[in-house]
Tab-separated table of C-alpha atoms and ligand atoms in Angstrom:
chain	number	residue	atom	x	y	z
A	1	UNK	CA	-4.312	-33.823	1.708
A	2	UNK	CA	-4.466	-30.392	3.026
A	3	UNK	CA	-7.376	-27.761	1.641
A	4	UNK	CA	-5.825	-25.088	-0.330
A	5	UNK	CA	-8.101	-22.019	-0.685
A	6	UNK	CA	-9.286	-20.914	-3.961
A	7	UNK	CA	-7.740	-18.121	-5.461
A	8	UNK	CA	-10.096	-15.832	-6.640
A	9	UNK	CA	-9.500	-12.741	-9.593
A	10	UNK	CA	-11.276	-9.356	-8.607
A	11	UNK	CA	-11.788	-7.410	-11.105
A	12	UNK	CA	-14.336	-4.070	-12.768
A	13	UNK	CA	-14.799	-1.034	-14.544
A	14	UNK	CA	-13.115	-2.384	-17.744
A	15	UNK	CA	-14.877	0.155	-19.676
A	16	UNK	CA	-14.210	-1.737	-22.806
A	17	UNK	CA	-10.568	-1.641	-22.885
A	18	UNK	CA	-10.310	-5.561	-24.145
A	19	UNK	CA	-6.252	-5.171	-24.654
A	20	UNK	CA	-6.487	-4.567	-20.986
A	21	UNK	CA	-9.091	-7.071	-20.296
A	22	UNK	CA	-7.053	-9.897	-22.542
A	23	UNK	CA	-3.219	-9.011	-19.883
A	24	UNK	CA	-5.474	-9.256	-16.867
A	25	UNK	CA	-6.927	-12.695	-18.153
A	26	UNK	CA	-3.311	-13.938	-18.955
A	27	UNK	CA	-2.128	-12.942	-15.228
A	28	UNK	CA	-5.390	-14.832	-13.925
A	29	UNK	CA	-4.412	-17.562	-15.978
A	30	UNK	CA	-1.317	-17.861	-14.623
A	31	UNK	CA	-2.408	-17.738	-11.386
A	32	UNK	CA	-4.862	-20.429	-11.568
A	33	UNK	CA	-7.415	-18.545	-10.261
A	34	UNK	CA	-10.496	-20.211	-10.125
A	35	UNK	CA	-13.592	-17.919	-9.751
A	36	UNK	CA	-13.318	-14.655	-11.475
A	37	UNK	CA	-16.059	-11.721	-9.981
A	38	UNK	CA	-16.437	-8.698	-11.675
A	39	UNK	CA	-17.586	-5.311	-10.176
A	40	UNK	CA	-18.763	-4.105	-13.543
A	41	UNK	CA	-18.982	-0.573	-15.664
A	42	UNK	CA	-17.692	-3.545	-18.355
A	43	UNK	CA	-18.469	-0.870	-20.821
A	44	UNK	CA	-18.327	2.690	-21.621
A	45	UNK	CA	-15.936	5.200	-22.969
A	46	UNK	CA	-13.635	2.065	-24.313
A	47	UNK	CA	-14.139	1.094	-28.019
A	48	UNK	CA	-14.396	-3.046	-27.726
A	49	UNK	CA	-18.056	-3.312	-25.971
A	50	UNK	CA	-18.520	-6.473	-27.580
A	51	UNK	CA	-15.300	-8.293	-27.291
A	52	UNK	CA	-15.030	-7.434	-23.763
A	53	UNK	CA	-18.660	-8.599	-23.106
A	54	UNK	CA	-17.897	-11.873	-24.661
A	55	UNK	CA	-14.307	-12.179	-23.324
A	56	UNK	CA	-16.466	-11.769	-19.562
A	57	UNK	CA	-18.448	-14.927	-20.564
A	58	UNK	CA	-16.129	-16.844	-21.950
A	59	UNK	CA	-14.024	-16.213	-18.925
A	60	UNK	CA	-16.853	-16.817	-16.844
A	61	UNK	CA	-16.875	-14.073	-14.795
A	62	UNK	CA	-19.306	-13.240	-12.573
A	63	UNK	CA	-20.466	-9.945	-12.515
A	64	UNK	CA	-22.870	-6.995	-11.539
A	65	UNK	CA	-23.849	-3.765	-12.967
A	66	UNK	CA	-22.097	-0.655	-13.053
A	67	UNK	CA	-23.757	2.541	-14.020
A	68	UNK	CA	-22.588	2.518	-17.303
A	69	UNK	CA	-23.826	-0.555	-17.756
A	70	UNK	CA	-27.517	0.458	-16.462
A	71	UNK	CA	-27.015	4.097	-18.268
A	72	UNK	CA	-26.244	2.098	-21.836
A	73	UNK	CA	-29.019	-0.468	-21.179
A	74	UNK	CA	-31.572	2.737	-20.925
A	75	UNK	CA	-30.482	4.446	-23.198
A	76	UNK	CA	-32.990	3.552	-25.841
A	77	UNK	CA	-35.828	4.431	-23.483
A	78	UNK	CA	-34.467	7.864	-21.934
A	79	UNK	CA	-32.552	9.307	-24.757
A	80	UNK	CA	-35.313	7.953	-27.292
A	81	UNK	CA	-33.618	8.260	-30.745
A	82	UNK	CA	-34.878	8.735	-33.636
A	83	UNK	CA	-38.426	9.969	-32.165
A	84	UNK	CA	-37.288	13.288	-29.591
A	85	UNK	CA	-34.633	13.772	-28.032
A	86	UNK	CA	-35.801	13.724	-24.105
A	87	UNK	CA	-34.341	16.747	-21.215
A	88	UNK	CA	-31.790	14.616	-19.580
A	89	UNK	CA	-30.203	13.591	-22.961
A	90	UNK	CA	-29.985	17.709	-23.788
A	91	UNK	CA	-28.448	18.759	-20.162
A	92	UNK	CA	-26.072	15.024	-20.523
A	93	UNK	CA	-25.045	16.344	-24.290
A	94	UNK	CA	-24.667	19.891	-22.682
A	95	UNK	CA	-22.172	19.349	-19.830
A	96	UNK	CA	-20.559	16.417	-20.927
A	97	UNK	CA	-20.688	15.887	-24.848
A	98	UNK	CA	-17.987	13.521	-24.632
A	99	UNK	CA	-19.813	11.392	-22.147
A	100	UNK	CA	-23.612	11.602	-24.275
A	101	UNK	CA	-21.222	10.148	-27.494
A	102	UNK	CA	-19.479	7.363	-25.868
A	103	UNK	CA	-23.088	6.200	-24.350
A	104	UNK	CA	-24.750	6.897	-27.741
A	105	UNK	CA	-22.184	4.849	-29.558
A	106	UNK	CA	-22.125	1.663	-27.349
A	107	UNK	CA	-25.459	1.784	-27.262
A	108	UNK	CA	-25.654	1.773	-31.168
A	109	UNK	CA	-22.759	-0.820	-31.564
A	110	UNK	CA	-23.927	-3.648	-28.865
A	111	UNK	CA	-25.409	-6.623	-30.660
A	112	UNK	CA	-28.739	-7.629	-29.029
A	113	UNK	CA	-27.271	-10.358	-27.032
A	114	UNK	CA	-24.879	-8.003	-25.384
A	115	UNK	CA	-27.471	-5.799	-24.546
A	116	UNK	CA	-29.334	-8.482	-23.237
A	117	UNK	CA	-26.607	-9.275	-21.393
A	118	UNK	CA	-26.162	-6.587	-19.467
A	119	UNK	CA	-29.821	-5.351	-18.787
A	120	UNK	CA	-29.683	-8.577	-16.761
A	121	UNK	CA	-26.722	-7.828	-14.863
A	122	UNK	CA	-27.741	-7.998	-11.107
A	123	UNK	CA	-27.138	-4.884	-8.996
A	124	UNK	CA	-25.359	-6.489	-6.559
A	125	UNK	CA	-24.413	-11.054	-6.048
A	126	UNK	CA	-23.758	-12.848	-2.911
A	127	UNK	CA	-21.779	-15.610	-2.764
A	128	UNK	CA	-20.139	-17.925	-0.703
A	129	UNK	CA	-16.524	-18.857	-0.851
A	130	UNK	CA	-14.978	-21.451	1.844
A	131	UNK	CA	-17.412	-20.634	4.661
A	132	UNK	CA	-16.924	-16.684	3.899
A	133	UNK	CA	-19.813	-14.767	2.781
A	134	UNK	CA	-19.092	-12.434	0.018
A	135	UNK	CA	-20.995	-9.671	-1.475
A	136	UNK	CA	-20.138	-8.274	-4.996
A	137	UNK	CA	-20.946	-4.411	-5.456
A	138	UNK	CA	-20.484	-1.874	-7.899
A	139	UNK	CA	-20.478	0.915	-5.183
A	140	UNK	CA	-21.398	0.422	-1.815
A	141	UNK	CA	-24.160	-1.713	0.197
A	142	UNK	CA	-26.520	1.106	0.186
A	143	UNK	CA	-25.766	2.491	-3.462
A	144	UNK	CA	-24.398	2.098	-6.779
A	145	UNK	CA	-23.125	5.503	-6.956
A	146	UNK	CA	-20.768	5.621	-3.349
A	147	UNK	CA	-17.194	4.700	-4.685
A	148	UNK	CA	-15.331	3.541	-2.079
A	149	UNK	CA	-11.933	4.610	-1.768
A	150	UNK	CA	-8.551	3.880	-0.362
A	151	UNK	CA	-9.092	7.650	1.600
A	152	UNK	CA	-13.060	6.777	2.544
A	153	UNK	CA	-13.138	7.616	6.474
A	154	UNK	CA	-13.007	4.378	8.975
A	155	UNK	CA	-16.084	5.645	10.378
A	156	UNK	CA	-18.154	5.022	7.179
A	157	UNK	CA	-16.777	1.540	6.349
A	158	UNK	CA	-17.244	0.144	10.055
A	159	UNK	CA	-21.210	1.727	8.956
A	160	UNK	CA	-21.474	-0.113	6.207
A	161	UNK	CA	-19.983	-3.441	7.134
A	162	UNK	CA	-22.661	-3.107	9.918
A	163	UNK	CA	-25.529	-3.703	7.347
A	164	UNK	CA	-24.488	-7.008	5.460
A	165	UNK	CA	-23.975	-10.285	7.115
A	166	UNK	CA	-21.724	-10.573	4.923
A	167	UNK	CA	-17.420	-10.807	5.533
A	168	UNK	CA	-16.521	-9.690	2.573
A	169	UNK	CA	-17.029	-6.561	0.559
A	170	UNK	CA	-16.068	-6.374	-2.939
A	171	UNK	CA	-16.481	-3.395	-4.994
A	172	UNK	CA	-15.569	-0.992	-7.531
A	173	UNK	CA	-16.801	2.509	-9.206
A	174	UNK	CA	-14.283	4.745	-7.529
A	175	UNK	CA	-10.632	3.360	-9.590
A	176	UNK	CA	-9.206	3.428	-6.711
A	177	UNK	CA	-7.606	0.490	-5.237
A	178	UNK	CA	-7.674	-0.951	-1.784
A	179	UNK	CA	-7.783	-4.006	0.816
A	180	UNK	CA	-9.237	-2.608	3.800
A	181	UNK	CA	-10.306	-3.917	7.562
A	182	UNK	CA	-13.244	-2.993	9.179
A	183	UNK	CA	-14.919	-4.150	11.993
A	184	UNK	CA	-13.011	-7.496	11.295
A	185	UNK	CA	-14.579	-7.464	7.391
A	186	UNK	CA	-12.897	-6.690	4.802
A	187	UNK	CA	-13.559	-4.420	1.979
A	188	UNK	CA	-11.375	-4.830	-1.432
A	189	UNK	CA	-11.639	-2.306	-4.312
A	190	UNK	CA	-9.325	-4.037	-7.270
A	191	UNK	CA	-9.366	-0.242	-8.931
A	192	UNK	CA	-9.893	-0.058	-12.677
A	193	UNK	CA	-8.633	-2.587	-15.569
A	194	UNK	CA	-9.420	-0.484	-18.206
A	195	UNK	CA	-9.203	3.393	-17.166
A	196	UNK	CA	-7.394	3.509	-13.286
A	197	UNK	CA	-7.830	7.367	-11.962
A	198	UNK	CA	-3.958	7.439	-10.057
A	199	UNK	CA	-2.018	8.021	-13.929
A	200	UNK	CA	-0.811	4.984	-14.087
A	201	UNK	CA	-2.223	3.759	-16.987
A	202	UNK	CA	-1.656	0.027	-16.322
A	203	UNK	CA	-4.679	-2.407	-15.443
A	204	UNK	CA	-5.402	-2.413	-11.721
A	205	UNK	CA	-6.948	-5.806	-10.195
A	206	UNK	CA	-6.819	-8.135	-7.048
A	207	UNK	CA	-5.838	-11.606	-6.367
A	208	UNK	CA	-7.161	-13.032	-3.207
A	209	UNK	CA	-7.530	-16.398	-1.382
A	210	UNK	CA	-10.935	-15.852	0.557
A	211	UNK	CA	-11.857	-18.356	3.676
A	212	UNK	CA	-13.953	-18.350	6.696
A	213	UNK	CA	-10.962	-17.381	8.735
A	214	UNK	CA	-10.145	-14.201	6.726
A	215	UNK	CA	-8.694	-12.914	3.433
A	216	UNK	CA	-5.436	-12.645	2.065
A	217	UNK	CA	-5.093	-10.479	-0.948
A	218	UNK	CA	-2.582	-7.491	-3.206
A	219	UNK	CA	-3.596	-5.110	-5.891
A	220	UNK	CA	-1.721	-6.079	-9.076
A	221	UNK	CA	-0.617	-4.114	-12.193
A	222	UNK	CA	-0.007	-5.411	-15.401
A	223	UNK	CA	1.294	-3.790	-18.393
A	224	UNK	CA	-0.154	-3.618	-21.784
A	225	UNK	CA	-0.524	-2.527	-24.890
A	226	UNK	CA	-1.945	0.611	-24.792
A	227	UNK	CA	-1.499	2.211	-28.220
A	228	UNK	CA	-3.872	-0.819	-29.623
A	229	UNK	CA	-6.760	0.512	-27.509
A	230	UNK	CA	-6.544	4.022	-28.561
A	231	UNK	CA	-5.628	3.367	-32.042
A	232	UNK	CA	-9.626	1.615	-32.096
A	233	UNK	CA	-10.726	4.643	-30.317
A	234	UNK	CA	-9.826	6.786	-33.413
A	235	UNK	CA	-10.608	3.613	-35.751
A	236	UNK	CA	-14.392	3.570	-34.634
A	237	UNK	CA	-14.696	7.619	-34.896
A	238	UNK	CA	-14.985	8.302	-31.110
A	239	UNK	CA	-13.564	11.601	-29.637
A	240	UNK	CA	-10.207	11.945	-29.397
A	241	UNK	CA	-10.735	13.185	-25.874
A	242	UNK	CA	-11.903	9.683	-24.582
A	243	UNK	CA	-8.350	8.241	-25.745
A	244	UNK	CA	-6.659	11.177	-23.756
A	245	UNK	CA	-8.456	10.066	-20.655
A	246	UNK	CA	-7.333	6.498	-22.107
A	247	UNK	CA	-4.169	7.799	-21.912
A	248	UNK	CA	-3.610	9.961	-19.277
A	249	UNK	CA	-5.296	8.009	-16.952
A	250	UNK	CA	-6.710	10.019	-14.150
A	251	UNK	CA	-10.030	10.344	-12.488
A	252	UNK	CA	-12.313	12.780	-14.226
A	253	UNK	CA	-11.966	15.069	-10.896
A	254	UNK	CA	-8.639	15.627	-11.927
A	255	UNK	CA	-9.179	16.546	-15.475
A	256	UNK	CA	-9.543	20.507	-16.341
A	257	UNK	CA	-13.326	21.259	-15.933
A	258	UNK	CA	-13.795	22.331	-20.070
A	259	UNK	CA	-12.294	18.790	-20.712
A	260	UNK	CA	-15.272	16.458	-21.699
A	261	UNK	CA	-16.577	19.512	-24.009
A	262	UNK	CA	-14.533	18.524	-26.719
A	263	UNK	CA	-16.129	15.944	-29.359
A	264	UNK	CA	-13.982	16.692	-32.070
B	301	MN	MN1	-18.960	3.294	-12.151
């Protein structure tokens, strides 16, 4: 019988949008995928932390931190409530209110076992699929914080596949969806599930069959239902400006500069 490759779901920053989470799922479903990796930010800004956190196991999906993830983890420790309020928690509720009361609230809402959950969240997973080495990243191989994107120069991706053995590069961060080449490896971004930065408002992920001999792989979009997440935004009391962004859904670059001052 011949060897089919595994189809494998690529997904991340889900930021808590579970209606989102839940069409994704049903596509992967569908698709018989059978390995499901995850290039977290699984929470943040979106209103189910929970439910998306134990959607993620029950799906099995194997994941890594974002920086929401690590920022909500701390945020006991650096924002210490209920004692003083520390400097970065001031300048954070300064420039971006919006931002300081999504973290505050997820933080406040996650049961412990979430928490848990994503404290331990490695930074970054290798794994091998079919004879292919694969390494799952939130950003890039040298940071968290680089967002790859479908415009990131040649140059810098050739550079970077230069310091993993591995063939494939999965990551996330940037919403911005891509299959790239370089130097024969290839670098996926499946863009955002739960908040993609191009206005398209529809969940952004990737189906790919991953071998030795080289990936093949497209960016999906699925529809959803989009007034259930932002009718829990304004059910659980968070600003009304984080179900704009919900809504609108473009990259916080391209959002007017006063927009994240706005709690209320
Ligand atoms: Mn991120």
């Amino acid at each position: 019988m011949e060897h089919s490759p595994l189809k494998v779901a690529l997904i991340g920053d889900v930021h808590a949008n579970l209606p989102a989470l839940e069409a994704v799922l049903h596509v992967v479903e569908e698709e018989d995928c059978g390995m499901v990796l995850d290039t977290g930010d699984v929470v943040g800004y979106g209103p189910f932390p929970n439910e998306v956190l134990q959607r993620s196991r029950e799906s099995r999906c194997f994941g890594v931190r974002g920086n929401y993830d690590r920022w909500i983890s701390r945020f006991g420790e650096t924002h210490r409530i209920g004692l003083h309020e520390s400097a970065k928690a001031d300048r954070l509720r300064e420039r971006n209110p919006v931002k300081h009361a999504s973290l505050r609230w997820t933080f406040e809402t996650l049961t412990e076992l979430n928490m848990a959950y994503i404290t331990g969240l490695p930074k970054r997973r290798e794994i091998e699929i079919d004879g292919a080495l694969v390494v799952l990243l939130h950003g890039s191989i040298v940071s968290g914080n680089e967002g790859l994107r479908s415009t990131t120069p040649a140059a810098r991706l050739r550079r970077l596949a230069t310091l993993s053995p591995a063939t494939v590069f999965v990551s996330g961060h940037s919403h911005d969806p891509f299959i790239r080449t370089a130097n024969g490896k290839c670098f996926i971004n499946p863009g955002s599930v739960g908040r993609p930065g191009d206005g398209d408002y529809r969940p952004s992920f990737a189906i790919a069959e991953i071998t030795a001999d080289g990936v093949s792989g497209d960016i999906r979009r699925v529809d959803y239902d989009i007034d259930a997440v932002l009718k829990q935004i304004r059910a659980q009391g968070l600003p009304p400006r984080i179900a704009e962004m919900f809504r609108l859904a473009l990259h916080p670059s391209l959002l007017p500069s006063d927009f994240f001052l706005h709690v209320s």
